Short mmCIF file of C-alpha atoms in Angstrom, two decimals:
data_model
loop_
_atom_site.label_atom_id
_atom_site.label_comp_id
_atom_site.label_asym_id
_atom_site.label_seq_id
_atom_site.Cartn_x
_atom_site.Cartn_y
_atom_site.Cartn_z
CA UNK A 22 -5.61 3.91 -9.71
CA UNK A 23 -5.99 3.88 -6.07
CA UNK A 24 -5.57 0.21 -4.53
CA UNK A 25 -6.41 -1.96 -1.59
CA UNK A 26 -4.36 -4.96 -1.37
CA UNK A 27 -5.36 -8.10 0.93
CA UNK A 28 -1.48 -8.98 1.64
CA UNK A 29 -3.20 -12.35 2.72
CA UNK A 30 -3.62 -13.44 -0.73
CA UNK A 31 -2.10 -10.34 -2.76
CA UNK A 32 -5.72 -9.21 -4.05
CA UNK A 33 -6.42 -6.09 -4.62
CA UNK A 34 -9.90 -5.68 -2.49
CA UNK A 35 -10.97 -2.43 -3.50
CA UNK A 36 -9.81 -0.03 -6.77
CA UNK A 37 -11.11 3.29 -7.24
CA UNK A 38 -9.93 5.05 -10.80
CA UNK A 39 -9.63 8.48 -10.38
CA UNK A 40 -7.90 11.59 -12.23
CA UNK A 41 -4.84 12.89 -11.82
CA UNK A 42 -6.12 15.46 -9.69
CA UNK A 43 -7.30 13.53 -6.86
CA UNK A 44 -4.52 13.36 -3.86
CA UNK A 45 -4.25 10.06 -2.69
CA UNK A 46 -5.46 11.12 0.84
CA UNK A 47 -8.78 11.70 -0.25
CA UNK A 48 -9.43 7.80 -1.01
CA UNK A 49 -8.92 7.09 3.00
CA UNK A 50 -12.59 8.50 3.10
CA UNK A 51 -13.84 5.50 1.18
CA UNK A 52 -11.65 2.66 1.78
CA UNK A 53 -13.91 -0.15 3.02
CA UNK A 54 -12.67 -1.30 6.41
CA UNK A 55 -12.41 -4.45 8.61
CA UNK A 56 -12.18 -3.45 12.50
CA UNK A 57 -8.65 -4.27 13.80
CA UNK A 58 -7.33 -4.14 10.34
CA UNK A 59 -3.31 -3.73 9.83
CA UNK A 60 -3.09 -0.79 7.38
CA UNK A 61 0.39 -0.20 5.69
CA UNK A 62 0.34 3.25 4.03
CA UNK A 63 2.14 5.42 2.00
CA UNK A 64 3.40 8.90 3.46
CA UNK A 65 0.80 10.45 0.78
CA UNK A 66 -1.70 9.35 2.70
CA UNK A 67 -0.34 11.80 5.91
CA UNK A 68 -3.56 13.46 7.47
CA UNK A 69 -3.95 13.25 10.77
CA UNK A 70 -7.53 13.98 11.03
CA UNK A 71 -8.71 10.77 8.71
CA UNK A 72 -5.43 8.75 10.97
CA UNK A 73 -7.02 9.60 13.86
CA UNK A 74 -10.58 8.66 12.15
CA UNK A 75 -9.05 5.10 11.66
CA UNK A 76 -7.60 4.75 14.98
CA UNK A 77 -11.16 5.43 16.25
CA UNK A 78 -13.12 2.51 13.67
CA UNK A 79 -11.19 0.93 15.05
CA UNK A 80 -8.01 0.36 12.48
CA UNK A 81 -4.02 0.14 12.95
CA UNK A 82 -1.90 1.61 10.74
CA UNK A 83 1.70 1.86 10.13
CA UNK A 84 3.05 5.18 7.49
CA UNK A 85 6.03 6.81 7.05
CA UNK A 86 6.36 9.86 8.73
CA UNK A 87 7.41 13.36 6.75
CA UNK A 88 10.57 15.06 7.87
CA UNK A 89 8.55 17.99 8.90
CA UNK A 90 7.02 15.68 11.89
CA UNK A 91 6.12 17.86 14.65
CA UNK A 92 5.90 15.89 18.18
CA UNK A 93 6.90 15.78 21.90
CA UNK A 94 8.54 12.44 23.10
CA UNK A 95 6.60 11.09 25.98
CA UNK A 96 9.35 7.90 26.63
CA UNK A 97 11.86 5.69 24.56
CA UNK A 98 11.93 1.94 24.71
CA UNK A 99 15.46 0.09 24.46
CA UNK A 100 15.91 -1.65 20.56
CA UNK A 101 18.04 -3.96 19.60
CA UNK A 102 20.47 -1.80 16.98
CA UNK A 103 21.77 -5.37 15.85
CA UNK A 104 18.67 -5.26 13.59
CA UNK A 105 18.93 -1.64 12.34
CA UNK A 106 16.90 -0.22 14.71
CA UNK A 107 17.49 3.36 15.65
CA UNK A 108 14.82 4.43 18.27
CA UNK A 109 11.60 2.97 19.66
CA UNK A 110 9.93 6.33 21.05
CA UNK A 111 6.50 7.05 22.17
CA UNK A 112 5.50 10.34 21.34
CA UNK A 113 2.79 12.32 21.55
CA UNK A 114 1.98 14.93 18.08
CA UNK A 115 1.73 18.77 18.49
CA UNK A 116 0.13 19.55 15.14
CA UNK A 117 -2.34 22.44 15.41
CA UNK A 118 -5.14 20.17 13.94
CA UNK A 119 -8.72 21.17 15.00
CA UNK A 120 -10.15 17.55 15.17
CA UNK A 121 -7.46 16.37 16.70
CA UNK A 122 -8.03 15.07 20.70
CA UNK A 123 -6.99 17.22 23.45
CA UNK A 124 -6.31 20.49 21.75
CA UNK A 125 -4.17 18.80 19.26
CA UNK A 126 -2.19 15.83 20.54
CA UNK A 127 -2.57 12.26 19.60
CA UNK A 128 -0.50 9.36 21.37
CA UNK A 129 1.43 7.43 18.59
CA UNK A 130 4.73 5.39 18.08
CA UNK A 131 7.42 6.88 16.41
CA UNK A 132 10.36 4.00 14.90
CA UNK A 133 13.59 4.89 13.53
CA UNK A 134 14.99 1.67 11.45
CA UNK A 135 17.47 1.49 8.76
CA UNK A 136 21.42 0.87 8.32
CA UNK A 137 22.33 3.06 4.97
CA UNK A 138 19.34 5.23 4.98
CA UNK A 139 17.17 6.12 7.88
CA UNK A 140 13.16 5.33 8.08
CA UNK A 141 11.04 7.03 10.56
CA UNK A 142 7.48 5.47 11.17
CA UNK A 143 4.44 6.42 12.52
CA UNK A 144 1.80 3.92 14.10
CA UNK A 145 -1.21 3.27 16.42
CA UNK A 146 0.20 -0.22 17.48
CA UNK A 147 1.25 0.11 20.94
CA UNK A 148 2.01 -3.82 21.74
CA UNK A 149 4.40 -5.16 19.02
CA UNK A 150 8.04 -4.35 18.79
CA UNK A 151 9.85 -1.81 16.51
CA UNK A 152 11.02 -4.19 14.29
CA UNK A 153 7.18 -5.48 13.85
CA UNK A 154 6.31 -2.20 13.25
CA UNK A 155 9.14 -1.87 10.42
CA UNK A 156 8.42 -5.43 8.79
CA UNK A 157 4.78 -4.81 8.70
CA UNK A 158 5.57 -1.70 6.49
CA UNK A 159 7.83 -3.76 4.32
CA UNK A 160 4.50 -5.47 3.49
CA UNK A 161 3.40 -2.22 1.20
CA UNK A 162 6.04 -3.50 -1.06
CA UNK A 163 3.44 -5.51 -2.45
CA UNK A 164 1.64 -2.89 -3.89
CA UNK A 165 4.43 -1.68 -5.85
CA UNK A 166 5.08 -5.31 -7.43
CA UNK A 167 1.03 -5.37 -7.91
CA UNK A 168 1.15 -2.18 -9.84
CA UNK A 169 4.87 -3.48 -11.55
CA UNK A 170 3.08 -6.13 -12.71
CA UNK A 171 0.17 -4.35 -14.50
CA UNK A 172 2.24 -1.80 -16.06
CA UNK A 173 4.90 -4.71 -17.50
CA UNK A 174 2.93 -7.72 -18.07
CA UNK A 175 -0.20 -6.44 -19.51
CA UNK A 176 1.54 -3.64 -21.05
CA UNK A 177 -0.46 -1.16 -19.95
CA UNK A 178 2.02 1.69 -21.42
CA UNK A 179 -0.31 3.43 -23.67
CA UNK A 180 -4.04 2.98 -24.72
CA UNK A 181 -6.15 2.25 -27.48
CA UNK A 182 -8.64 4.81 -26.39
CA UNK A 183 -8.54 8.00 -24.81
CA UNK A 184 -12.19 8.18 -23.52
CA UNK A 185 -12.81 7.55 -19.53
CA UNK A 186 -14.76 4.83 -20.90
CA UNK A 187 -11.98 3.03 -23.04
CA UNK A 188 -8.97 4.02 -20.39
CA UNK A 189 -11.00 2.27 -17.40
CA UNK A 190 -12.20 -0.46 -19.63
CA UNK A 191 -8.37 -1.28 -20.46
CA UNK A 192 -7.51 -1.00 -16.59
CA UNK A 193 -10.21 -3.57 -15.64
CA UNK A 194 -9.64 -6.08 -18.15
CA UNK A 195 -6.07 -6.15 -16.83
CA UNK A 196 -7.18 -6.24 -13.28
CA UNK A 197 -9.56 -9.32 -14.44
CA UNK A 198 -6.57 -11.14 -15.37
CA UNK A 199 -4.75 -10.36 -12.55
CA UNK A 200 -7.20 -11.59 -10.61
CA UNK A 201 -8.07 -14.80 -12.74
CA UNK A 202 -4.36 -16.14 -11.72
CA UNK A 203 -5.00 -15.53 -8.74
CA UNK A 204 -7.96 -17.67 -8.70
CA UNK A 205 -5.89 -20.31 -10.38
CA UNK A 206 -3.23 -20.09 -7.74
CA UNK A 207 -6.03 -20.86 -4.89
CA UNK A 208 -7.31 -23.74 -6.69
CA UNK A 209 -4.42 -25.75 -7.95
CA UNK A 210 -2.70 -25.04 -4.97
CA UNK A 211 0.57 -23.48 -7.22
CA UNK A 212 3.92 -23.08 -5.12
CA UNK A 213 5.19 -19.75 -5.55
CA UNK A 214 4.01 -16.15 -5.42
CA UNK A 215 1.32 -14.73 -7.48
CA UNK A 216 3.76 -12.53 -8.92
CA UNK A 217 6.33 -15.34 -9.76
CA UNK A 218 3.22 -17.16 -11.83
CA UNK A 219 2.16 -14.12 -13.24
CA UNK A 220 5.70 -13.50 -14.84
CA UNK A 221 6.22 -17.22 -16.11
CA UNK A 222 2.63 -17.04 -17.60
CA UNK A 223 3.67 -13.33 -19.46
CA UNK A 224 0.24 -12.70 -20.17
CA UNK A 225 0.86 -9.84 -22.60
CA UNK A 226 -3.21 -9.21 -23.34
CA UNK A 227 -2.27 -5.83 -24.65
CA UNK A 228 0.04 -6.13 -27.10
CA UNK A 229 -0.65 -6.38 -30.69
CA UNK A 230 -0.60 -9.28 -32.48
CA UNK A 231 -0.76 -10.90 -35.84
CA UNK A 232 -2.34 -13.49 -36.96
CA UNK A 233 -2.36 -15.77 -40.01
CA UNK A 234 -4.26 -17.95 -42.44
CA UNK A 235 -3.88 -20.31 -45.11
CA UNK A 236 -5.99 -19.73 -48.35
#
């Protein structure tokens, strides 16, 4: 289940249900768009040709990089290490990549943040700050609670039916709910976070229940 979130209202904006077999990175090729979009990513999603295809729509993004990172620094920027910041670097990549710009290069910023463990990030943002750069990734935490939440609440563990049919079925309905709340957040204006009224409601539409009548 490949998902889109909206961090503006925690809405999941586009789903695409796939099998196992399809890498993550293949779902950049049909991920609707808005121009100057903020895109936080996962380092699955590490292909420079398609990054380089957002950077042209024209998109931001901000992913993690792999250790295996290959890149020339061009200049470093002075950070603040108060806030966990490591290095503020602009760099430019030397992957042999075909459609990459001049013979392989593309200019990008690379981040080091982190106190106990170190986080390296790559981005097409040139005019916020490090620690921008590193909050705006925190953002993708969303995601996780979004797909936390379908897992727990609905209790989407295992399913009734096995057919493509019955297993997207199942997904949907719980995405309908998910997205009912969230309707009911808008309009009564409920303090909180969608996730925080999803977990007091415990809407639980998968689990079996019993029911009783007097004769």
């Amino acid at each position: 289940m490949h998902t889109f979130l909206d961090l503006r209202g925690d809405i999941p904006t586009f789903i695409s249900l796939t099998t196992g077999k399809v890498q993550d990175v293949n779902v950049l090729d049909i991920l609707p768009l808005e121009k100057d979009a903020v895109i936080a990513i996962d380092r699955g999603y590490t292909d420079f040709s398609r990054l380089y295809a957002l950077n042209l729509f024209p998109a931001f993004f901000v992913i993690r990089a792999k250790s295996n990172l290959r890149y020339r620094r061009l200049n470093s920027q002075e950070v603040d290490k108060t806030l966990g910041l490591r290095s503020d670097q602009r760099i430019v990549l030397t992957t042999k990549n075909p459609e990459m710009p001049t013979g392989g290069s593309a200019p990008g910023v690379l981040c080091g943040h982190g106190h106990q463990k170190t986080f390296v990030y790559l981005t097409n943002i040139f005019t916020v700050s490090a620690i921008t750069v590193a909050d705006i990734y925190k953002q993708r935490w969303q995601v996780e609670l979004f797909f936390r939440w379908i897992k727990q609440h609905l209790r989407i563990k295992t399913f009734y039916g096995t057919s493509p049919n019955a297993v997207k079925t199942q997904i949907w309905i719980a995405v309908s709910i998910y997205l009912l709340v969230a309707i009911l957040k808008k309009r009564l204006d409920l303090p909180g976070s969608l996730h925080t009224i999803l977990q007091i409601l415990e809407v639980n539409i998968f689990r079996e229940k019993a029911y009783y009548s007097d004769s």
